[in-house]
Tab-separated table of C-alpha atoms in Angstrom:
chain	number	residue	atom	x	y	z
A	1	MET	CA	32.393	-363.442	110.759
A	2	THR	CA	36.182	-363.243	111.218
A	3	THR	CA	36.732	-359.854	109.536
A	4	ALA	CA	36.131	-356.923	111.828
A	5	PRO	CA	33.262	-354.678	110.733
A	6	VAL	CA	34.128	-351.046	110.122
A	7	PHE	CA	31.303	-349.822	112.380
A	8	THR	CA	30.643	-346.703	110.338
A	9	ILE	CA	27.562	-344.783	111.416
A	10	GLY	CA	24.813	-342.778	109.794
A	11	ILE	CA	22.038	-340.824	111.494
A	12	GLU	CA	18.528	-340.107	110.222
A	13	GLU	CA	16.270	-337.608	111.980
A	14	GLU	CA	12.641	-336.650	111.390
A	15	TYR	CA	11.557	-333.086	112.152
A	16	LEU	CA	8.223	-331.333	112.517
A	17	LEU	CA	7.682	-327.847	111.054
A	18	VAL	CA	5.959	-325.158	113.096
A	19	ASP	CA	5.086	-321.482	112.966
A	20	PRO	CA	7.723	-319.830	115.200
A	21	VAL	CA	5.181	-317.347	116.605
A	22	THR	CA	2.095	-319.479	117.211
A	23	CYS	CA	4.125	-322.707	117.524
A	24	ALA	CA	1.376	-324.534	115.611
A	25	LEU	CA	2.206	-327.165	112.997
A	26	ARG	CA	2.490	-325.944	109.417
A	27	THR	CA	2.663	-327.758	106.088
A	28	ALA	CA	5.898	-327.136	104.207
A	29	PRO	CA	5.236	-325.031	101.067
A	30	PRO	CA	6.664	-326.436	97.821
A	31	ALA	CA	9.208	-323.602	97.677
A	32	LEU	CA	10.671	-324.659	101.028
A	33	LEU	CA	11.073	-328.246	99.861
A	34	THR	CA	12.714	-327.035	96.642
A	35	ASP	CA	15.146	-324.847	98.569
A	36	LEU	CA	15.998	-327.700	100.960
A	37	LYS	CA	16.646	-330.034	98.038
A	38	ASP	CA	18.827	-327.433	96.331
A	39	ALA	CA	20.905	-327.046	99.488
A	40	LEU	CA	21.044	-330.635	100.761
A	41	GLY	CA	20.248	-332.868	97.807
A	42	GLU	CA	19.436	-336.454	98.738
A	43	GLN	CA	20.207	-335.766	102.391
A	44	VAL	CA	16.716	-334.337	102.866
A	45	SER	CA	13.325	-335.787	101.971
A	46	THR	CA	9.640	-335.293	102.576
A	47	GLU	CA	7.613	-337.498	104.905
A	48	PHE	CA	4.063	-338.840	104.819
A	49	LEU	CA	2.607	-335.676	106.348
A	50	GLY	CA	3.333	-332.266	104.885
A	51	CYS	CA	4.532	-330.820	108.207
A	52	GLN	CA	7.430	-333.301	108.354
A	53	VAL	CA	10.873	-333.523	106.794
A	54	GLU	CA	13.636	-336.093	107.211
A	55	VAL	CA	17.394	-335.652	106.996
A	56	GLY	CA	20.208	-338.188	106.858
A	57	THR	CA	23.932	-337.853	107.311
A	58	GLY	CA	26.390	-339.455	104.955
A	59	VAL	CA	28.386	-342.519	105.934
A	60	CYS	CA	30.521	-341.352	108.863
A	61	ALA	CA	33.607	-343.068	110.225
A	62	THR	CA	33.251	-341.509	113.671
A	63	VAL	CA	30.756	-339.729	115.864
A	64	ALA	CA	32.852	-336.584	115.388
A	65	ASP	CA	32.257	-336.850	111.635
A	66	ALA	CA	28.552	-337.365	112.283
A	67	ARG	CA	28.523	-334.247	114.458
A	68	THR	CA	29.916	-332.180	111.598
A	69	ASP	CA	27.381	-333.512	109.102
A	70	LEU	CA	24.362	-333.399	111.412
A	71	THR	CA	25.252	-329.881	112.566
A	72	HIS	CA	25.313	-328.782	108.931
A	73	LEU	CA	21.960	-330.469	108.277
A	74	ARG	CA	20.237	-328.942	111.285
A	75	ARG	CA	21.603	-325.467	110.652
A	76	THR	CA	20.667	-325.587	106.991
A	77	VAL	CA	17.119	-326.819	107.658
A	78	ALA	CA	16.659	-324.136	110.332
A	79	ARG	CA	18.059	-321.372	108.108
A	80	ILE	CA	15.979	-322.243	105.060
A	81	ALA	CA	12.828	-322.869	107.086
A	82	ARG	CA	13.260	-319.418	108.639
A	83	THR	CA	13.200	-317.777	105.206
A	84	HIS	CA	9.759	-319.341	104.710
A	85	GLY	CA	8.431	-318.263	108.112
A	86	LEU	CA	8.830	-321.705	109.688
A	87	ALA	CA	10.949	-323.416	112.309
A	88	PRO	CA	11.889	-327.103	112.684
A	89	ILE	CA	11.615	-328.964	115.967
A	90	ALA	CA	13.274	-332.253	116.892
A	91	ALA	CA	10.726	-333.632	119.341
A	92	SER	CA	8.861	-336.833	118.625
A	93	CYS	CA	5.373	-335.397	119.138
A	94	HIS	CA	3.928	-331.901	118.883
A	95	PRO	CA	2.130	-331.014	122.147
A	96	TRP	CA	-1.268	-330.249	120.637
A	97	GLY	CA	-1.093	-330.993	116.903
A	98	ASP	CA	-3.970	-333.056	115.532
A	99	TRP	CA	-2.994	-335.626	112.922
A	100	SER	CA	-6.436	-335.507	111.300
A	101	GLU	CA	-5.898	-331.822	110.424
A	102	GLN	CA	-2.557	-332.296	108.636
A	103	ASP	CA	-2.060	-332.280	104.874
A	104	ARG	CA	-0.629	-335.444	103.344
A	105	THR	CA	2.317	-335.346	100.963
A	106	GLU	CA	1.216	-336.317	97.451
A	107	LYS	CA	3.613	-339.021	96.314
A	108	PRO	CA	3.035	-342.525	94.886
A	109	ARG	CA	4.890	-344.128	97.787
A	110	TYR	CA	2.671	-342.349	100.311
A	111	ASP	CA	-0.458	-343.003	98.265
A	112	LYS	CA	0.248	-346.714	98.597
A	113	LEU	CA	0.858	-346.416	102.327
A	114	ASP	CA	-2.468	-344.628	102.678
A	115	THR	CA	-4.201	-347.353	100.688
A	116	ASP	CA	-2.524	-350.182	102.587
A	117	LEU	CA	-2.707	-348.807	106.130
A	118	GLY	CA	-5.491	-346.226	106.156
A	119	ALA	CA	-5.731	-344.100	109.299
A	120	VAL	CA	-2.875	-346.031	110.864
A	121	ALA	CA	-0.517	-344.313	108.416
A	122	ARG	CA	-2.288	-340.942	108.592
A	123	ARG	CA	-1.844	-340.958	112.382
A	124	MET	CA	1.972	-340.963	112.139
A	125	LEU	CA	2.407	-337.400	113.378
A	126	ILE	CA	5.650	-338.425	115.040
A	127	GLY	CA	9.384	-338.096	114.503
A	128	GLY	CA	12.095	-340.617	115.256
A	129	MET	CA	15.846	-341.014	115.065
A	130	HIS	CA	17.554	-343.937	113.325
A	131	VAL	CA	21.195	-344.911	113.770
A	132	HIS	CA	22.873	-347.103	111.145
A	133	VAL	CA	26.002	-349.078	112.051
A	134	GLY	CA	28.054	-350.553	109.224
A	135	ILE	CA	28.371	-354.353	109.448
A	136	ALA	CA	29.106	-355.801	106.022
A	137	ASP	CA	28.684	-359.514	106.758
A	138	ALA	CA	24.984	-360.436	106.751
A	139	ASP	CA	25.189	-363.236	109.323
A	140	THR	CA	27.170	-360.977	111.656
A	141	ARG	CA	24.457	-358.337	111.284
A	142	ILE	CA	21.849	-360.820	112.485
A	143	ALA	CA	24.021	-362.083	115.340
A	144	VAL	CA	24.647	-358.537	116.575
A	145	MET	CA	20.942	-357.708	116.195
A	146	ASN	CA	19.986	-360.619	118.459
A	147	ARG	CA	22.312	-359.463	121.234
A	148	LEU	CA	21.754	-355.737	120.859
A	149	THR	CA	17.987	-356.106	121.295
A	150	PRO	CA	18.094	-356.299	125.131
A	151	TRP	CA	19.780	-352.874	125.206
A	152	LEU	CA	17.051	-351.159	123.181
A	153	PRO	CA	14.887	-350.201	126.193
A	154	VAL	CA	17.840	-348.337	127.717
A	155	LEU	CA	18.258	-346.363	124.490
A	156	LEU	CA	14.535	-345.617	124.363
A	157	ALA	CA	14.499	-344.444	127.964
A	158	LEU	CA	17.420	-342.079	127.374
A	159	SER	CA	15.878	-340.634	124.208
A	160	ALA	CA	12.290	-340.037	125.371
A	161	SER	CA	10.973	-336.713	124.049
A	162	SER	CA	7.226	-337.163	123.483
A	163	PRO	CA	5.122	-336.782	126.641
A	164	PHE	CA	2.265	-334.769	125.075
A	165	TRP	CA	-0.277	-335.688	122.388
A	166	GLN	CA	-3.199	-333.654	121.054
A	167	GLY	CA	-3.247	-331.273	123.995
A	168	GLU	CA	-2.911	-333.837	126.768
A	169	ASP	CA	-0.163	-335.156	128.993
A	170	THR	CA	-0.137	-338.840	128.082
A	171	GLY	CA	1.610	-339.928	131.273
A	172	LEU	CA	4.241	-341.584	129.072
A	173	ALA	CA	7.796	-340.468	128.378
A	174	SER	CA	7.582	-341.680	124.762
A	175	TRP	CA	4.080	-341.490	123.330
A	176	ARG	CA	5.646	-341.840	119.888
A	177	VAL	CA	6.179	-345.549	120.513
A	178	SER	CA	2.477	-346.020	121.240
A	179	VAL	CA	1.567	-344.362	117.956
A	180	PHE	CA	4.133	-346.264	115.930
A	181	ASP	CA	3.133	-349.606	117.434
A	182	SER	CA	-0.206	-349.370	115.629
A	183	MET	CA	1.741	-350.026	112.413
A	184	PRO	CA	2.282	-353.640	111.351
A	185	ARG	CA	5.671	-355.347	111.691
A	186	THR	CA	6.861	-353.103	114.516
A	187	GLY	CA	8.252	-353.686	117.998
A	188	LEU	CA	11.265	-355.649	119.143
A	189	PRO	CA	12.798	-357.907	116.483
A	190	PRO	CA	12.362	-361.666	116.895
A	191	HIS	CA	15.432	-363.784	117.509
A	192	MET	CA	16.842	-365.033	114.190
A	193	ALA	CA	19.141	-368.007	113.610
A	194	ASP	CA	21.022	-366.342	110.756
A	195	TRP	CA	20.628	-364.227	107.634
A	196	ALA	CA	19.058	-367.085	105.702
A	197	ALA	CA	16.265	-367.350	108.267
A	198	TYR	CA	15.661	-363.609	108.116
A	199	ALA	CA	15.671	-363.585	104.306
A	200	ALA	CA	13.291	-366.556	104.123
A	201	MET	CA	10.812	-364.798	106.399
A	202	THR	CA	10.891	-361.470	104.562
A	203	ASP	CA	10.879	-363.166	101.151
A	204	THR	CA	7.665	-364.959	102.117
A	205	LEU	CA	5.913	-361.640	102.727
A	206	VAL	CA	7.272	-360.216	99.480
A	207	ASP	CA	6.326	-363.314	97.463
A	208	LEU	CA	2.788	-363.180	98.837
A	209	GLY	CA	2.518	-359.548	97.739
A	210	LEU	CA	2.033	-358.325	101.324
A	211	ILE	CA	5.027	-355.976	101.286
A	212	GLU	CA	7.141	-354.539	98.488
A	213	ASP	CA	10.465	-355.265	100.145
A	214	ALA	CA	12.159	-355.556	103.535
A	215	SER	CA	12.004	-351.772	104.068
A	216	LYS	CA	8.418	-352.382	105.221
A	217	ILE	CA	9.740	-354.297	108.228
A	218	TRP	CA	9.623	-351.554	110.862
A	219	TRP	CA	11.158	-353.233	113.905
A	220	ASP	CA	12.973	-351.243	116.590
A	221	LEU	CA	16.189	-352.764	115.245
A	222	ARG	CA	16.526	-354.238	111.786
A	223	PRO	CA	18.981	-355.008	109.016
A	224	SER	CA	18.686	-352.089	106.625
A	225	ALA	CA	17.012	-352.961	103.334
A	226	ALA	CA	19.156	-350.412	101.485
A	227	PHE	CA	22.587	-350.549	103.119
A	228	PRO	CA	24.925	-353.134	104.719
A	229	THR	CA	24.026	-351.777	108.135
A	230	LEU	CA	22.153	-352.601	111.285
A	231	GLU	CA	19.584	-349.866	111.885
A	232	ALA	CA	18.489	-348.939	115.410
A	233	ARG	CA	15.046	-347.310	115.158
A	234	ILE	CA	13.939	-347.355	118.810
A	235	CYS	CA	14.838	-343.758	119.727
A	236	ASP	CA	12.721	-340.660	119.921
A	237	VAL	CA	14.308	-337.767	118.043
A	238	SER	CA	16.307	-335.489	120.350
A	239	PRO	CA	15.770	-331.721	120.590
A	240	ARG	CA	19.491	-331.217	121.280
A	241	ILE	CA	22.178	-332.476	118.925
A	242	ASP	CA	24.413	-333.531	121.834
A	243	ALA	CA	21.740	-336.012	122.923
A	244	ALA	CA	21.417	-337.371	119.384
A	245	LEU	CA	25.164	-337.929	119.157
A	246	MET	CA	25.212	-339.524	122.595
A	247	LEU	CA	22.695	-342.088	121.392
A	248	ALA	CA	24.640	-342.687	118.180
A	249	ALA	CA	27.825	-343.252	120.191
A	250	LEU	CA	26.031	-345.758	122.418
A	251	VAL	CA	24.618	-347.721	119.474
A	252	GLN	CA	28.006	-347.813	117.760
A	253	GLY	CA	29.813	-348.800	120.969
A	254	LEU	CA	27.290	-351.509	121.840
A	255	ALA	CA	27.537	-353.009	118.356
A	256	ARG	CA	31.320	-353.218	118.592
A	257	MET	CA	31.224	-354.659	122.123
A	258	ILE	CA	28.714	-357.309	121.060
A	259	TRP	CA	30.775	-358.214	118.001
A	260	ARG	CA	33.831	-358.752	120.216
A	261	GLY	CA	31.858	-361.236	122.318
A	262	LEU	CA	30.123	-363.188	119.567
A	263	SER	CA	32.314	-366.229	120.165
A	264	HIS	CA	31.044	-366.470	123.752
A	265	ASP	CA	27.636	-367.613	124.933
A	266	GLN	CA	25.499	-364.742	126.131
A	267	ALA	CA	22.168	-365.168	127.840
A	268	ILE	CA	19.340	-363.178	126.264
A	269	PRO	CA	16.362	-362.325	128.504
A	270	ALA	CA	13.027	-363.965	127.774
A	271	PRO	CA	10.770	-362.110	125.299
A	272	LEU	CA	8.314	-361.234	128.084
A	273	ILE	CA	11.092	-359.537	130.082
A	274	LEU	CA	12.329	-357.662	127.004
A	275	ALA	CA	8.799	-356.472	126.232
A	276	GLU	CA	8.257	-355.378	129.820
A	277	ASN	CA	11.479	-353.372	129.771
A	278	ARG	CA	10.442	-351.728	126.532
A	279	TRP	CA	7.131	-350.763	128.108
A	280	ARG	CA	8.833	-349.423	131.251
A	281	ALA	CA	11.172	-347.278	129.149
A	282	GLN	CA	8.228	-346.018	127.093
A	283	ARG	CA	6.182	-345.254	130.187
A	284	TYR	CA	8.749	-343.923	132.635
A	285	GLY	CA	11.812	-342.875	130.676
A	286	THR	CA	14.742	-342.933	133.091
A	287	THR	CA	12.798	-342.627	136.348
A	288	LYS	CA	11.792	-346.184	137.282
A	289	GLY	CA	14.549	-348.554	136.132
A	290	LEU	CA	14.412	-351.808	134.170
A	291	ILE	CA	14.485	-355.531	134.885
A	292	ALA	CA	18.026	-356.917	134.944
A	293	GLY	CA	20.308	-359.299	136.769
A	294	ASN	CA	20.145	-362.883	137.979
A	295	PRO	CA	18.034	-363.166	140.023
A	296	ALA	CA	15.942	-360.573	138.216
A	297	ARG	CA	15.324	-357.260	139.952
A	298	ILE	CA	14.464	-353.676	139.079
A	299	VAL	CA	17.762	-351.883	138.498
A	300	PRO	CA	17.843	-348.059	138.555
A	301	MET	CA	18.645	-346.396	135.252
A	302	GLU	CA	21.755	-344.739	136.691
A	303	LYS	CA	23.264	-348.146	137.416
A	304	LEU	CA	22.185	-349.618	134.092
A	305	VAL	CA	23.845	-346.738	132.249
A	306	ASP	CA	26.957	-346.958	134.400
A	307	ASP	CA	27.223	-350.710	133.750
A	308	MET	CA	26.678	-350.189	130.015
A	309	LEU	CA	29.353	-347.504	129.782
A	310	THR	CA	31.788	-349.679	131.722
A	311	ARG	CA	31.208	-352.623	129.401
A	312	ILE	CA	31.635	-350.610	126.225
A	313	ALA	CA	34.495	-348.431	127.490
A	314	PRO	CA	37.151	-350.221	125.372
A	315	ASP	CA	34.952	-349.827	122.308
A	316	LEU	CA	34.245	-346.162	122.928
A	317	ALA	CA	37.973	-345.591	123.323
A	318	ALA	CA	38.714	-347.409	120.064
A	319	LEU	CA	35.979	-345.475	118.268
A	320	GLY	CA	36.907	-342.108	119.758
A	321	SER	CA	33.426	-341.453	121.115
A	322	ALA	CA	33.802	-341.749	124.895
A	323	ASP	CA	33.019	-338.088	125.583
A	324	ASP	CA	29.801	-338.205	123.566
A	325	ALA	CA	28.622	-341.419	125.213
A	326	GLN	CA	29.368	-340.178	128.735
A	327	ARG	CA	26.497	-337.706	128.435
A	328	ALA	CA	24.193	-340.644	129.090
A	329	ARG	CA	25.069	-340.376	132.794
A	330	ALA	CA	23.642	-336.855	132.981
A	331	VAL	CA	20.429	-337.940	131.264
A	332	ALA	CA	20.054	-340.964	133.565
A	333	THR	CA	20.371	-338.772	136.656
A	334	GLY	CA	19.013	-335.437	135.456
A	335	GLY	CA	16.125	-336.516	133.271
A	336	THR	CA	15.097	-336.748	129.634
A	337	SER	CA	13.696	-334.224	127.201
A	338	ALA	CA	10.242	-335.525	128.123
A	339	ALA	CA	10.891	-334.649	131.764
A	340	ARG	CA	12.150	-331.180	130.837
A	341	GLN	CA	9.095	-330.538	128.668
A	342	ARG	CA	6.789	-331.523	131.517
A	343	GLN	CA	8.661	-329.268	133.923
A	344	LEU	CA	8.488	-326.317	131.520
A	345	PHE	CA	4.755	-326.836	131.102
A	346	ALA	CA	4.178	-327.114	134.865
A	347	THR	CA	6.268	-324.009	135.587
A	348	ALA	CA	4.406	-321.955	132.999
A	349	ARG	CA	1.046	-323.044	134.388
A	350	ALA	CA	2.145	-322.277	137.951
A	351	ARG	CA	3.001	-318.750	136.811
A	352	GLY	CA	-0.512	-318.265	135.465
A	353	ALA	CA	-0.108	-319.174	131.787
A	354	SER	CA	-3.045	-320.706	129.977
A	355	GLU	CA	-2.737	-324.318	128.911
A	356	ARG	CA	-2.096	-323.321	125.288
A	357	ASP	CA	0.500	-320.714	126.284
A	358	ALA	CA	2.233	-323.284	128.486
A	359	PHE	CA	2.377	-325.657	125.523
A	360	ARG	CA	3.759	-322.801	123.401
A	361	ALA	CA	6.526	-322.355	125.973
A	362	VAL	CA	7.418	-326.011	125.490
A	363	VAL	CA	7.563	-325.696	121.707
A	364	THR	CA	9.582	-322.478	121.910
A	365	SER	CA	12.176	-324.223	124.062
A	366	VAL	CA	12.440	-327.061	121.542
A	367	ILE	CA	12.829	-324.584	118.663
A	368	GLU	CA	15.663	-322.871	120.546
A	369	ALA	CA	17.401	-326.200	121.212
A	370	PHE	CA	17.324	-327.322	117.563
A	371	ALA	CA	20.295	-325.740	115.787
A	372	PRO	CA	23.693	-325.942	117.535
């Protein structure tokens, strides 16, 4: 734990495919998937449902590098989808799409998921964003995971982009989390003593034949099963690339700040407090604040974000990502994608639009925000 990690980053995003005119979900035709593979290779893949695709950047040294790669990915997906009469959206839920009406991707991996999880897997009509941070030493990865966990609700609140589900306003900023929580082995990660403790736990599940490998551990933050990284999985996918890069900068900066302080004792809130904060972020986004401080109190999101940015300022400076991270202030004060979607819907309805046309206005805005 004495060698400084490199703190490289990688970003994965999951998109939904829609008809640009009707804004309804559409299954990707095989020709589209072939064209995407020809253009992007292993950086693009199918998902469980046929109306979903996933992209992943390469290993990036900086957020600026990630911007270049993610911009290329988004533009390429949008361009190729357009040639097939489709458009991608980067919002975690489609406003009225029904999961039971979607085609499933035929693939052995997904066949097994269907067999193992049934309707729980088929219900995953959601898209998320994952941020990988390079930390080569396994014990350091676990130590950083333990201390990064309390920050996850802030990241979730800032990312919220899924207020609607199957034609209804859910009342939540991130309905995606509610859907994903029906999967096993999800939620906040438990506190781990070290890598050996983590490996012993996951090996038990593998040895019992309950999971194939540690990739089936779907916590909000986990050691990657494929790479020497810590993978933050808490965030909704962001319609705008600037918001995605803001979140990546925050994850990278927090990881570096935590690593710098590993030699010092740091109090970690009780699991009940952490779970309550996660729920508040899921429910309210940035509008109601989270539990923090000693004595505990509800702290507004603007102050939480300001405190976070102050604490990680040296790390953002060292990583060259201060400008990207600073956008969190505007989200904390001005609202999330979920809030903007609700406002668009309400404005359209107030102007006399039908409910379906108001939802179409929401999807159209997300389509327009997709490619920088």
